[in-house]
């Protein structure tokens, strides 16, 4: 035979064999007579002719038609035997302790296919492992980057409510002090999470004076010092120590304006605290601030119902203790948001019930603030004065969203009553937007408010709301 014939034969042999041949017996034990020949592969459109010179096959075996005619006249070589079909491997059998140890890897989809099959088969038979696997799968869901790992800000309130509903406190915190208790706790949780260097992160405090926005630059520690010194007004009213201490001793006594017994205004107290410090405030300020807030809560809780009407002086004005605690809760939330923005920390609004109380306090203060701006020539004149306690011209303040509601603001006199029947204008604001306006963080001109009716009344009320802000 020629070399070309050999090559053709080898090519035909390769074409007829499987890509992955099955296991073969040893050459000594290979019995060709016992191996059945595979069925021929013929072209259905053509009838293969017998090759010339080919010897007839033995009659003991079925005759196999010859393959395609080769140019040399030799017959096609015998194809190798078909590989036996491999049986499916049996399922992986593992002891219970091994299957239990694989549950974590299974929840993370880190098992092999055999292990996964074994674990899932086991979960249909073992209730304890099935419960554990479900808990692990839920835990894996917390590892996703698109979800926040921060706790729900209202978790503390819900836990306390659940506990107190089962066993009420012997000495409960008054309802009007609950917002202050919640907001100081939320701010303290933020402060525990930030690093030492972040206490010196710059914070810009904003408020509104007369017709313009003003600001003051400080640090996170400086903001906590500011909250502590203004909370000192409540401490002084309750007979507790003034945290300002000796900082104002040279300015007319502890917590007093020079030459008088009137407490310093919140802004003056803060400036006195900042200027008296030999070094910038550090994280060490957190501890006395938190101790003071706890002392205030304990004191008002033990004081009884009569303490709610105790007067707390702010220098230019005074508030009942229950309103003063709401005011301090509002400022704690606002400055907590300032700190959170400075350190890039998520910070939510108060609960709807607490936010409603804060908005209600601001709405009740608006008639007096409007009258003060009118005396200073910053608001339009009164249009229709009425006797004290009588309904007069009013603005309908509609607060939407969480903590919202409807309030009617007396326009011409703080002693008049707001009345729906005497409403001459309406302003609609989102609850968070209104609080930002009252805090001085949003200009009255830029406040996103739906407006209808007397334009002058609307402008005067929006500017009066902004004037409630202070350092």
Tab-separated table of C-alpha atoms in Angstrom:
chain	number	residue	atom	x	y	z
A	1	UNK	CA	0.000	0.000	0.000
A	2	UNK	CA	1.077	3.530	-0.629
A	3	UNK	CA	1.756	6.149	1.956
A	4	UNK	CA	-1.298	8.088	0.822
A	5	UNK	CA	-3.429	5.013	1.429
A	6	UNK	CA	-2.149	4.755	4.979
A	7	UNK	CA	-2.856	8.416	5.610
A	8	UNK	CA	-6.350	8.076	4.208
A	9	UNK	CA	-6.960	5.078	6.405
A	10	UNK	CA	-5.793	6.894	9.507
A	11	UNK	CA	-7.957	9.899	8.644
A	12	UNK	CA	-10.961	7.644	8.235
A	13	UNK	CA	-10.161	5.993	11.525
A	14	UNK	CA	-10.023	9.333	13.325
A	15	UNK	CA	-13.267	10.481	11.759
A	16	UNK	CA	-15.089	7.360	12.842
A	17	UNK	CA	-13.912	7.341	16.453
A	18	UNK	CA	-15.430	9.103	19.483
A	19	UNK	CA	-13.905	12.336	20.771
A	20	UNK	CA	-13.478	10.811	24.228
A	21	UNK	CA	-12.950	7.030	23.856
A	22	UNK	CA	-14.197	4.753	26.585
A	23	UNK	CA	-11.934	2.517	28.658
A	24	UNK	CA	-10.177	-0.261	26.742
A	25	UNK	CA	-9.101	-3.712	27.875
A	26	UNK	CA	-5.509	-4.810	27.834
A	27	UNK	CA	-4.179	-5.779	24.428
A	28	UNK	CA	-3.714	-9.433	25.470
A	29	UNK	CA	-7.334	-9.819	26.582
A	30	UNK	CA	-8.946	-8.096	23.648
A	31	UNK	CA	-11.175	-10.630	21.795
A	32	UNK	CA	-12.146	-9.241	18.420
A	33	UNK	CA	-14.658	-12.009	17.807
A	34	UNK	CA	-16.620	-11.071	20.917
A	35	UNK	CA	-16.874	-7.374	20.018
A	36	UNK	CA	-19.992	-6.459	18.011
A	37	UNK	CA	-19.317	-4.255	15.058
A	38	UNK	CA	-21.083	-0.869	14.940
A	39	UNK	CA	-23.777	-0.158	12.425
A	40	UNK	CA	-22.406	1.209	9.161
A	41	UNK	CA	-22.741	4.884	8.246
A	42	UNK	CA	-23.974	4.942	4.679
A	43	UNK	CA	-25.242	7.644	2.416
A	44	UNK	CA	-29.019	7.023	2.084
A	45	UNK	CA	-28.973	8.294	-1.510
A	46	UNK	CA	-26.338	5.880	-2.670
A	47	UNK	CA	-25.903	2.126	-2.486
A	48	UNK	CA	-22.344	1.210	-1.524
A	49	UNK	CA	-20.759	-1.333	-3.921
A	50	UNK	CA	-18.558	-4.144	-2.644
A	51	UNK	CA	-14.902	-3.460	-2.957
A	52	UNK	CA	-13.010	-5.489	-5.514
A	53	UNK	CA	-10.779	-8.157	-4.065
A	54	UNK	CA	-12.430	-8.074	-0.668
A	55	UNK	CA	-12.941	-11.489	0.904
A	56	UNK	CA	-16.417	-12.375	2.090
A	57	UNK	CA	-17.027	-12.100	5.812
A	58	UNK	CA	-17.576	-15.155	7.922
A	59	UNK	CA	-21.149	-16.330	8.107
A	60	UNK	CA	-20.866	-16.651	11.839
A	61	UNK	CA	-21.209	-12.891	12.219
A	62	UNK	CA	-23.652	-10.509	10.529
A	63	UNK	CA	-22.367	-9.120	7.288
A	64	UNK	CA	-21.336	-5.502	7.561
A	65	UNK	CA	-21.705	-3.491	4.396
A	66	UNK	CA	-18.491	-1.993	3.199
A	67	UNK	CA	-17.840	1.670	3.677
A	68	UNK	CA	-17.259	4.132	0.880
A	69	UNK	CA	-14.996	3.012	-1.909
A	70	UNK	CA	-11.421	4.044	-1.442
A	71	UNK	CA	-9.240	4.916	-4.391
A	72	UNK	CA	-6.729	2.168	-3.573
A	73	UNK	CA	-9.331	-0.557	-3.267
A	74	UNK	CA	-8.622	-1.434	0.418
A	75	UNK	CA	-11.523	-1.840	2.765
A	76	UNK	CA	-12.268	0.683	5.521
A	77	UNK	CA	-10.575	-0.235	8.776
A	78	UNK	CA	-12.594	-1.567	11.623
A	79	UNK	CA	-13.903	1.172	13.954
A	80	UNK	CA	-13.095	0.916	17.665
A	81	UNK	CA	-15.792	-0.504	19.909
A	82	UNK	CA	-18.362	1.885	21.365
A	83	UNK	CA	-17.554	3.077	24.850
A	84	UNK	CA	-19.859	1.725	27.518
A	85	UNK	CA	-22.315	4.281	28.943
A	86	UNK	CA	-21.068	5.403	32.335
A	87	UNK	CA	-23.590	5.044	35.134
A	88	UNK	CA	-24.702	8.172	37.062
A	89	UNK	CA	-22.574	8.433	40.209
A	90	UNK	CA	-24.505	7.798	43.409
A	91	UNK	CA	-25.612	10.785	45.497
A	92	UNK	CA	-23.066	12.054	48.005
A	93	UNK	CA	-23.775	10.592	51.431
A	94	UNK	CA	-22.467	12.698	54.321
A	95	UNK	CA	-23.006	12.414	58.084
A	96	UNK	CA	-25.302	14.865	59.835
A	97	UNK	CA	-22.521	16.855	61.505
A	98	UNK	CA	-20.815	17.456	58.149
A	99	UNK	CA	-24.067	18.514	56.503
A	100	UNK	CA	-24.726	20.913	59.375
A	101	UNK	CA	-21.271	22.424	59.007
A	102	UNK	CA	-21.978	23.030	55.313
A	103	UNK	CA	-25.088	25.147	55.949
A	104	UNK	CA	-23.109	28.409	56.058
A	105	UNK	CA	-21.357	27.660	52.773
A	106	UNK	CA	-24.696	26.619	51.273
A	107	UNK	CA	-26.313	29.922	52.311
A	108	UNK	CA	-23.469	31.753	50.581
A	109	UNK	CA	-23.802	29.542	47.464
A	110	UNK	CA	-20.221	28.366	47.997
A	111	UNK	CA	-20.856	24.587	47.952
A	112	UNK	CA	-20.033	22.290	45.061
A	113	UNK	CA	-22.888	20.800	43.044
A	114	UNK	CA	-22.650	17.478	44.906
A	115	UNK	CA	-22.568	19.181	48.307
A	116	UNK	CA	-25.491	21.425	47.373
A	117	UNK	CA	-27.540	18.397	46.335
A	118	UNK	CA	-26.678	16.568	49.543
A	119	UNK	CA	-27.500	19.589	51.752
A	120	UNK	CA	-30.821	20.313	50.042
A	121	UNK	CA	-31.829	16.667	50.269
A	122	UNK	CA	-30.995	16.740	53.980
A	123	UNK	CA	-33.038	19.910	54.566
A	124	UNK	CA	-36.194	18.097	53.482
A	125	UNK	CA	-35.670	15.563	56.259
A	126	UNK	CA	-34.188	17.597	59.161
A	127	UNK	CA	-36.383	20.394	60.551
A	128	UNK	CA	-33.643	21.795	62.820
A	129	UNK	CA	-31.204	22.200	59.928
A	130	UNK	CA	-33.954	23.650	57.732
A	131	UNK	CA	-34.652	26.391	60.325
A	132	UNK	CA	-30.953	27.113	60.673
A	133	UNK	CA	-30.554	27.305	56.881
A	134	UNK	CA	-33.431	29.786	56.668
A	135	UNK	CA	-31.853	32.021	59.325
A	136	UNK	CA	-28.502	31.901	57.538
A	137	UNK	CA	-30.098	32.810	54.205
A	138	UNK	CA	-31.777	35.831	55.857
A	139	UNK	CA	-28.428	36.841	57.358
A	140	UNK	CA	-26.785	36.657	53.938
A	141	UNK	CA	-29.345	39.200	52.734
A	142	UNK	CA	-27.852	41.746	55.168
A	143	UNK	CA	-24.503	41.450	53.436
A	144	UNK	CA	-25.787	42.995	50.204
A	145	UNK	CA	-24.173	46.369	49.526
A	146	UNK	CA	-27.414	47.950	48.364
A	147	UNK	CA	-28.900	47.750	51.842
A	148	UNK	CA	-28.076	49.935	54.856
A	149	UNK	CA	-26.669	48.285	57.968
A	150	UNK	CA	-27.679	51.245	60.137
A	151	UNK	CA	-30.347	50.507	62.706
A	152	UNK	CA	-33.792	51.977	62.338
A	153	UNK	CA	-33.701	55.322	64.186
A	154	UNK	CA	-37.064	54.523	65.746
A	155	UNK	CA	-35.924	51.130	67.072
A	156	UNK	CA	-35.195	52.531	70.524
A	157	UNK	CA	-38.647	54.126	70.814
A	158	UNK	CA	-40.392	50.949	69.697
A	159	UNK	CA	-38.454	48.810	72.170
A	160	UNK	CA	-39.199	51.203	75.030
A	161	UNK	CA	-42.882	51.406	74.084
A	162	UNK	CA	-43.121	47.618	73.983
A	163	UNK	CA	-41.427	47.292	77.366
A	164	UNK	CA	-43.500	50.000	79.008
A	165	UNK	CA	-46.729	48.593	77.585
A	166	UNK	CA	-46.047	45.364	79.478
A	167	UNK	CA	-44.751	46.938	82.677
A	168	UNK	CA	-45.322	50.689	82.994
A	169	UNK	CA	-42.567	52.711	84.627
A	170	UNK	CA	-43.119	53.613	88.264
A	171	UNK	CA	-41.968	57.153	87.471
A	172	UNK	CA	-42.739	57.751	83.772
A	173	UNK	CA	-41.169	60.428	81.625
A	174	UNK	CA	-43.775	63.137	80.910
A	175	UNK	CA	-45.172	63.133	77.385
A	176	UNK	CA	-43.879	66.645	76.750
A	177	UNK	CA	-40.324	65.560	77.729
A	178	UNK	CA	-40.329	62.399	75.582
A	179	UNK	CA	-39.169	64.200	72.372
A	180	UNK	CA	-36.141	65.619	74.214
A	181	UNK	CA	-35.338	62.194	75.651
A	182	UNK	CA	-35.534	60.595	72.188
A	183	UNK	CA	-33.539	63.255	70.321
A	184	UNK	CA	-30.692	63.397	72.848
A	185	UNK	CA	-30.456	59.599	72.681
A	186	UNK	CA	-30.329	59.665	68.867
A	187	UNK	CA	-27.655	62.342	68.841
A	188	UNK	CA	-25.637	60.443	71.433
A	189	UNK	CA	-25.786	57.333	69.234
A	190	UNK	CA	-24.366	59.369	66.337
A	191	UNK	CA	-21.568	60.734	68.532
A	192	UNK	CA	-20.581	57.247	69.683
A	193	UNK	CA	-20.134	56.158	66.066
A	194	UNK	CA	-17.839	58.933	64.847
A	195	UNK	CA	-14.055	58.813	65.124
A	196	UNK	CA	-11.821	61.071	67.166
A	197	UNK	CA	-10.729	63.200	64.212
A	198	UNK	CA	-14.341	63.807	63.169
A	199	UNK	CA	-14.995	65.760	66.368
A	200	UNK	CA	-12.980	68.539	64.738
A	201	UNK	CA	-14.859	68.408	61.436
A	202	UNK	CA	-16.080	71.900	60.448
A	203	UNK	CA	-19.772	72.628	60.972
A	204	UNK	CA	-21.497	75.798	59.825
A	205	UNK	CA	-24.453	76.796	62.010
A	206	UNK	CA	-27.134	78.768	60.172
A	207	UNK	CA	-29.980	80.970	61.328
A	208	UNK	CA	-32.003	83.994	60.191
A	209	UNK	CA	-31.844	87.538	61.544
A	210	UNK	CA	-34.272	90.256	60.497
A	211	UNK	CA	-34.131	90.032	56.684
A	212	UNK	CA	-30.987	88.024	56.055
A	213	UNK	CA	-29.406	84.634	56.690
A	214	UNK	CA	-26.319	84.481	58.928
A	215	UNK	CA	-23.974	81.670	59.897
A	216	UNK	CA	-21.223	80.801	62.337
A	217	UNK	CA	-18.419	78.310	61.785
A	218	UNK	CA	-17.502	75.843	64.529
A	219	UNK	CA	-16.727	72.127	64.933
A	220	UNK	CA	-18.690	69.039	65.943
A	221	UNK	CA	-17.403	69.431	69.503
A	222	UNK	CA	-18.331	73.115	69.399
A	223	UNK	CA	-21.930	72.242	68.459
A	224	UNK	CA	-22.231	69.907	71.462
A	225	UNK	CA	-20.846	72.673	73.688
A	226	UNK	CA	-23.478	75.036	72.254
A	227	UNK	CA	-26.282	72.571	73.012
A	228	UNK	CA	-24.976	72.039	76.532
A	229	UNK	CA	-24.803	75.754	77.375
A	230	UNK	CA	-28.319	76.495	76.058
A	231	UNK	CA	-29.709	73.457	77.873
A	232	UNK	CA	-28.218	75.138	80.921
A	233	UNK	CA	-31.122	77.603	80.825
A	234	UNK	CA	-33.462	74.706	81.617
A	235	UNK	CA	-31.033	73.364	84.222
A	236	UNK	CA	-30.971	76.726	85.981
A	237	UNK	CA	-34.774	76.919	86.003
A	238	UNK	CA	-34.921	73.471	87.622
A	239	UNK	CA	-32.307	74.351	90.248
A	240	UNK	CA	-29.565	72.222	88.714
A	241	UNK	CA	-25.966	73.258	88.095
A	242	UNK	CA	-25.295	75.631	85.238
A	243	UNK	CA	-22.831	73.923	82.854
A	244	UNK	CA	-21.430	77.311	81.915
A	245	UNK	CA	-19.809	77.327	85.367
A	246	UNK	CA	-17.054	79.876	85.692
A	247	UNK	CA	-17.087	80.710	82.011
A	248	UNK	CA	-19.326	83.714	82.649
A	249	UNK	CA	-18.242	84.539	86.180
A	250	UNK	CA	-16.451	87.608	84.896
A	251	UNK	CA	-19.440	88.569	82.756
A	252	UNK	CA	-21.899	89.289	85.540
A	253	UNK	CA	-22.214	85.989	87.406
A	254	UNK	CA	-22.874	82.453	86.401
A	255	UNK	CA	-25.396	82.492	83.604
A	256	UNK	CA	-26.413	86.121	84.138
A	257	UNK	CA	-26.046	89.197	81.991
A	258	UNK	CA	-23.746	91.927	83.350
A	259	UNK	CA	-25.460	94.005	86.023
A	260	UNK	CA	-28.797	92.143	85.969
A	261	UNK	CA	-30.433	88.909	86.994
A	262	UNK	CA	-31.700	88.143	83.486
A	263	UNK	CA	-30.133	84.996	82.032
A	264	UNK	CA	-27.976	85.408	79.007
A	265	UNK	CA	-29.587	84.778	75.635
A	266	UNK	CA	-28.731	81.465	73.968
A	267	UNK	CA	-26.354	83.158	71.536
A	268	UNK	CA	-24.569	85.112	74.273
A	269	UNK	CA	-24.162	82.012	76.426
A	270	UNK	CA	-22.665	80.092	73.503
A	271	UNK	CA	-20.199	82.852	72.643
A	272	UNK	CA	-19.201	83.058	76.310
A	273	UNK	CA	-18.545	79.304	76.401
A	274	UNK	CA	-16.518	79.320	73.196
A	275	UNK	CA	-14.439	82.373	74.170
A	276	UNK	CA	-13.750	81.121	77.700
A	277	UNK	CA	-12.284	77.824	76.504
A	278	UNK	CA	-8.487	77.909	76.432
A	279	UNK	CA	-8.470	75.218	73.772
A	280	UNK	CA	-11.025	74.258	71.131
A	281	UNK	CA	-13.615	71.798	72.464
A	282	UNK	CA	-12.833	68.116	71.986
A	283	UNK	CA	-14.740	64.866	72.292
A	284	UNK	CA	-14.469	65.257	76.085
A	285	UNK	CA	-17.528	67.547	75.900
A	286	UNK	CA	-19.819	64.606	75.125
A	287	UNK	CA	-19.766	63.185	78.633
A	288	UNK	CA	-20.934	66.325	80.522
A	289	UNK	CA	-23.545	67.050	77.837
A	290	UNK	CA	-25.004	63.538	78.134
A	291	UNK	CA	-24.945	63.623	81.936
A	292	UNK	CA	-26.803	66.935	81.828
A	293	UNK	CA	-29.493	65.593	79.491
A	294	UNK	CA	-30.001	62.576	81.765
A	295	UNK	CA	-30.248	64.878	84.797
A	296	UNK	CA	-32.895	67.003	83.069
A	297	UNK	CA	-35.007	63.948	82.220
A	298	UNK	CA	-34.748	62.562	85.758
A	299	UNK	CA	-35.609	65.902	87.335
A	300	UNK	CA	-38.716	66.622	85.245
A	301	UNK	CA	-39.872	63.038	85.753
A	302	UNK	CA	-39.671	63.350	89.547
A	303	UNK	CA	-41.016	66.924	89.579
A	304	UNK	CA	-44.612	65.933	88.885
A	305	UNK	CA	-47.313	67.640	86.871
A	306	UNK	CA	-46.801	71.116	88.310
A	307	UNK	CA	-43.367	71.434	86.685
A	308	UNK	CA	-44.836	71.707	83.190
A	309	UNK	CA	-45.750	75.375	83.667
A	310	UNK	CA	-42.458	76.398	85.278
A	311	UNK	CA	-41.075	79.428	83.418
A	312	UNK	CA	-37.747	79.139	81.616
A	313	UNK	CA	-36.195	82.485	80.667
A	314	UNK	CA	-34.317	82.890	77.377
A	315	UNK	CA	-33.324	86.480	78.025
A	316	UNK	CA	-35.675	88.300	75.634
A	317	UNK	CA	-38.593	85.930	76.219
A	318	UNK	CA	-39.669	83.030	78.392
A	319	UNK	CA	-41.328	79.678	77.743
A	320	UNK	CA	-43.146	77.207	80.001
A	321	UNK	CA	-40.960	74.228	80.858
A	322	UNK	CA	-42.974	71.850	78.679
A	323	UNK	CA	-42.501	74.135	75.652
A	324	UNK	CA	-38.858	74.725	76.522
A	325	UNK	CA	-38.197	70.975	76.481
A	326	UNK	CA	-39.812	70.782	73.034
A	327	UNK	CA	-37.646	73.681	71.898
A	328	UNK	CA	-34.531	71.894	73.134
A	329	UNK	CA	-35.609	68.672	71.389
A	330	UNK	CA	-36.097	70.571	68.129
A	331	UNK	CA	-32.672	72.209	68.340
A	332	UNK	CA	-31.047	68.894	69.235
A	333	UNK	CA	-32.520	67.326	66.089
A	334	UNK	CA	-31.554	70.281	63.858
A	335	UNK	CA	-27.955	70.383	65.086
A	336	UNK	CA	-27.785	66.594	64.983
A	337	UNK	CA	-28.533	66.948	61.282
A	338	UNK	CA	-25.792	69.588	60.965
A	339	UNK	CA	-23.285	67.200	62.544
A	340	UNK	CA	-24.470	64.293	60.414
A	341	UNK	CA	-23.957	66.325	57.247
A	342	UNK	CA	-20.453	67.284	58.370
A	343	UNK	CA	-19.387	63.663	58.952
A	344	UNK	CA	-21.489	62.141	56.148
A	345	UNK	CA	-23.764	60.169	58.477
A	346	UNK	CA	-27.427	59.232	57.825
A	347	UNK	CA	-29.843	61.036	60.129
A	348	UNK	CA	-33.603	60.723	59.970
A	349	UNK	CA	-36.373	63.056	61.097
A	350	UNK	CA	-38.049	62.483	64.484
A	351	UNK	CA	-41.068	60.243	64.814
A	352	UNK	CA	-44.353	61.617	63.486
A	353	UNK	CA	-45.791	62.165	66.985
A	354	UNK	CA	-42.714	64.073	68.186
A	355	UNK	CA	-42.429	66.068	64.969
A	356	UNK	CA	-46.079	67.087	65.273
A	357	UNK	CA	-45.417	68.484	68.748
A	358	UNK	CA	-42.447	70.502	67.466
A	359	UNK	CA	-44.448	71.924	64.549
A	360	UNK	CA	-47.295	72.769	66.914
A	361	UNK	CA	-44.918	74.729	69.160
A	362	UNK	CA	-43.622	76.748	66.182
A	363	UNK	CA	-47.188	77.459	65.006
A	364	UNK	CA	-48.146	78.714	68.484
A	365	UNK	CA	-45.108	81.010	68.565
A	366	UNK	CA	-45.799	82.556	65.138
A	367	UNK	CA	-48.378	85.232	66.234
A	368	UNK	CA	-45.941	86.650	68.820
A	369	UNK	CA	-43.034	86.531	66.345
A	370	UNK	CA	-45.170	88.297	63.741
A	371	UNK	CA	-46.117	91.009	66.260
A	372	UNK	CA	-42.442	91.499	67.147
A	373	UNK	CA	-41.479	91.974	63.503
A	374	UNK	CA	-44.367	94.408	63.106
A	375	UNK	CA	-43.064	96.504	66.020
A	376	UNK	CA	-39.630	96.501	64.367
A	377	UNK	CA	-41.142	97.706	61.084
A	378	UNK	CA	-40.401	94.427	59.308
A	379	UNK	CA	-44.012	93.355	58.708
A	380	UNK	CA	-47.153	94.981	57.380
A	381	UNK	CA	-49.536	96.828	59.737
A	382	UNK	CA	-52.434	95.122	61.459
A	383	UNK	CA	-55.580	95.287	59.361
A	384	UNK	CA	-58.337	94.431	61.811
A	385	UNK	CA	-57.709	94.421	65.565
A	386	UNK	CA	-60.103	92.440	67.751
A	387	UNK	CA	-60.514	91.966	71.474
A	388	UNK	CA	-58.400	89.330	73.187
A	389	UNK	CA	-59.775	85.844	72.723
A	390	UNK	CA	-61.890	86.746	69.696
A	391	UNK	CA	-61.356	85.274	66.242
A	392	UNK	CA	-59.550	87.552	63.805
A	393	UNK	CA	-57.869	87.502	60.424
A	394	UNK	CA	-56.015	84.230	60.046
A	395	UNK	CA	-53.673	82.326	57.773
A	396	UNK	CA	-54.317	78.639	57.179
A	397	UNK	CA	-51.021	76.807	57.654
A	398	UNK	CA	-51.244	73.324	56.152
A	399	UNK	CA	-48.343	71.008	56.959
A	400	UNK	CA	-48.176	67.888	54.828
A	401	UNK	CA	-46.411	64.592	55.386
A	402	UNK	CA	-45.094	63.163	58.636
A	403	UNK	CA	-46.205	65.111	61.714
A	404	UNK	CA	-48.465	67.321	59.631
A	405	UNK	CA	-51.789	68.949	60.356
A	406	UNK	CA	-53.680	72.229	60.034
A	407	UNK	CA	-53.107	75.390	62.049
A	408	UNK	CA	-54.740	78.819	61.840
A	409	UNK	CA	-52.335	81.666	62.608
A	410	UNK	CA	-53.742	84.932	63.966
A	411	UNK	CA	-52.347	87.757	61.822
A	412	UNK	CA	-53.225	91.009	63.614
A	413	UNK	CA	-52.729	90.272	67.305
A	414	UNK	CA	-51.142	87.483	69.394
A	415	UNK	CA	-54.169	87.629	71.683
A	416	UNK	CA	-56.624	86.902	68.858
A	417	UNK	CA	-57.731	83.405	67.948
A	418	UNK	CA	-57.020	81.855	64.558
A	419	UNK	CA	-60.220	80.838	62.850
A	420	UNK	CA	-61.040	78.941	59.629
A	421	UNK	CA	-63.943	81.306	59.060
A	422	UNK	CA	-61.579	84.315	59.034
A	423	UNK	CA	-58.783	82.805	56.924
A	424	UNK	CA	-57.514	85.240	54.255
A	425	UNK	CA	-54.609	83.140	52.969
A	426	UNK	CA	-53.283	79.605	52.897
A	427	UNK	CA	-49.759	78.180	52.881
A	428	UNK	CA	-49.019	74.485	52.282
A	429	UNK	CA	-45.603	73.114	53.261
A	430	UNK	CA	-44.026	69.735	53.772
A	431	UNK	CA	-43.267	69.028	57.445
A	432	UNK	CA	-39.509	68.735	56.929
A	433	UNK	CA	-39.461	71.878	54.770
A	434	UNK	CA	-41.333	73.874	57.427
A	435	UNK	CA	-38.900	72.732	60.132
A	436	UNK	CA	-35.927	73.738	57.951
A	437	UNK	CA	-37.559	77.164	57.545
A	438	UNK	CA	-38.077	77.532	61.306
A	439	UNK	CA	-34.465	76.436	61.881
A	440	UNK	CA	-33.185	79.158	59.526
A	441	UNK	CA	-31.724	76.642	57.074
A	442	UNK	CA	-34.078	77.686	54.269
A	443	UNK	CA	-34.776	81.248	53.194
A	444	UNK	CA	-38.458	82.340	53.314
A	445	UNK	CA	-38.151	83.317	49.658
A	446	UNK	CA	-36.863	79.870	48.699
A	447	UNK	CA	-39.274	77.825	50.814
A	448	UNK	CA	-41.220	75.438	48.575
A	449	UNK	CA	-44.674	76.535	49.674
A	450	UNK	CA	-48.042	76.329	47.985
A	451	UNK	CA	-49.589	79.778	48.413
A	452	UNK	CA	-53.074	81.163	47.973
A	453	UNK	CA	-54.710	84.410	49.092
A	454	UNK	CA	-53.287	87.577	50.692
A	455	UNK	CA	-49.649	87.797	49.487
A	456	UNK	CA	-48.573	90.222	52.211
A	457	UNK	CA	-49.930	87.951	54.948
A	458	UNK	CA	-48.141	84.957	53.404
A	459	UNK	CA	-44.833	86.800	53.213
A	460	UNK	CA	-45.108	88.082	56.785
A	461	UNK	CA	-45.832	84.606	58.194
A	462	UNK	CA	-42.981	82.928	56.261
A	463	UNK	CA	-40.476	85.566	57.462
A	464	UNK	CA	-41.849	85.282	61.018
A	465	UNK	CA	-41.259	81.523	60.878
A	466	UNK	CA	-37.650	82.058	59.833
A	467	UNK	CA	-37.168	84.619	62.611
A	468	UNK	CA	-37.825	81.908	65.198
A	469	UNK	CA	-34.352	80.546	64.434
A	470	UNK	CA	-31.324	81.593	66.473
A	471	UNK	CA	-27.821	80.470	67.309
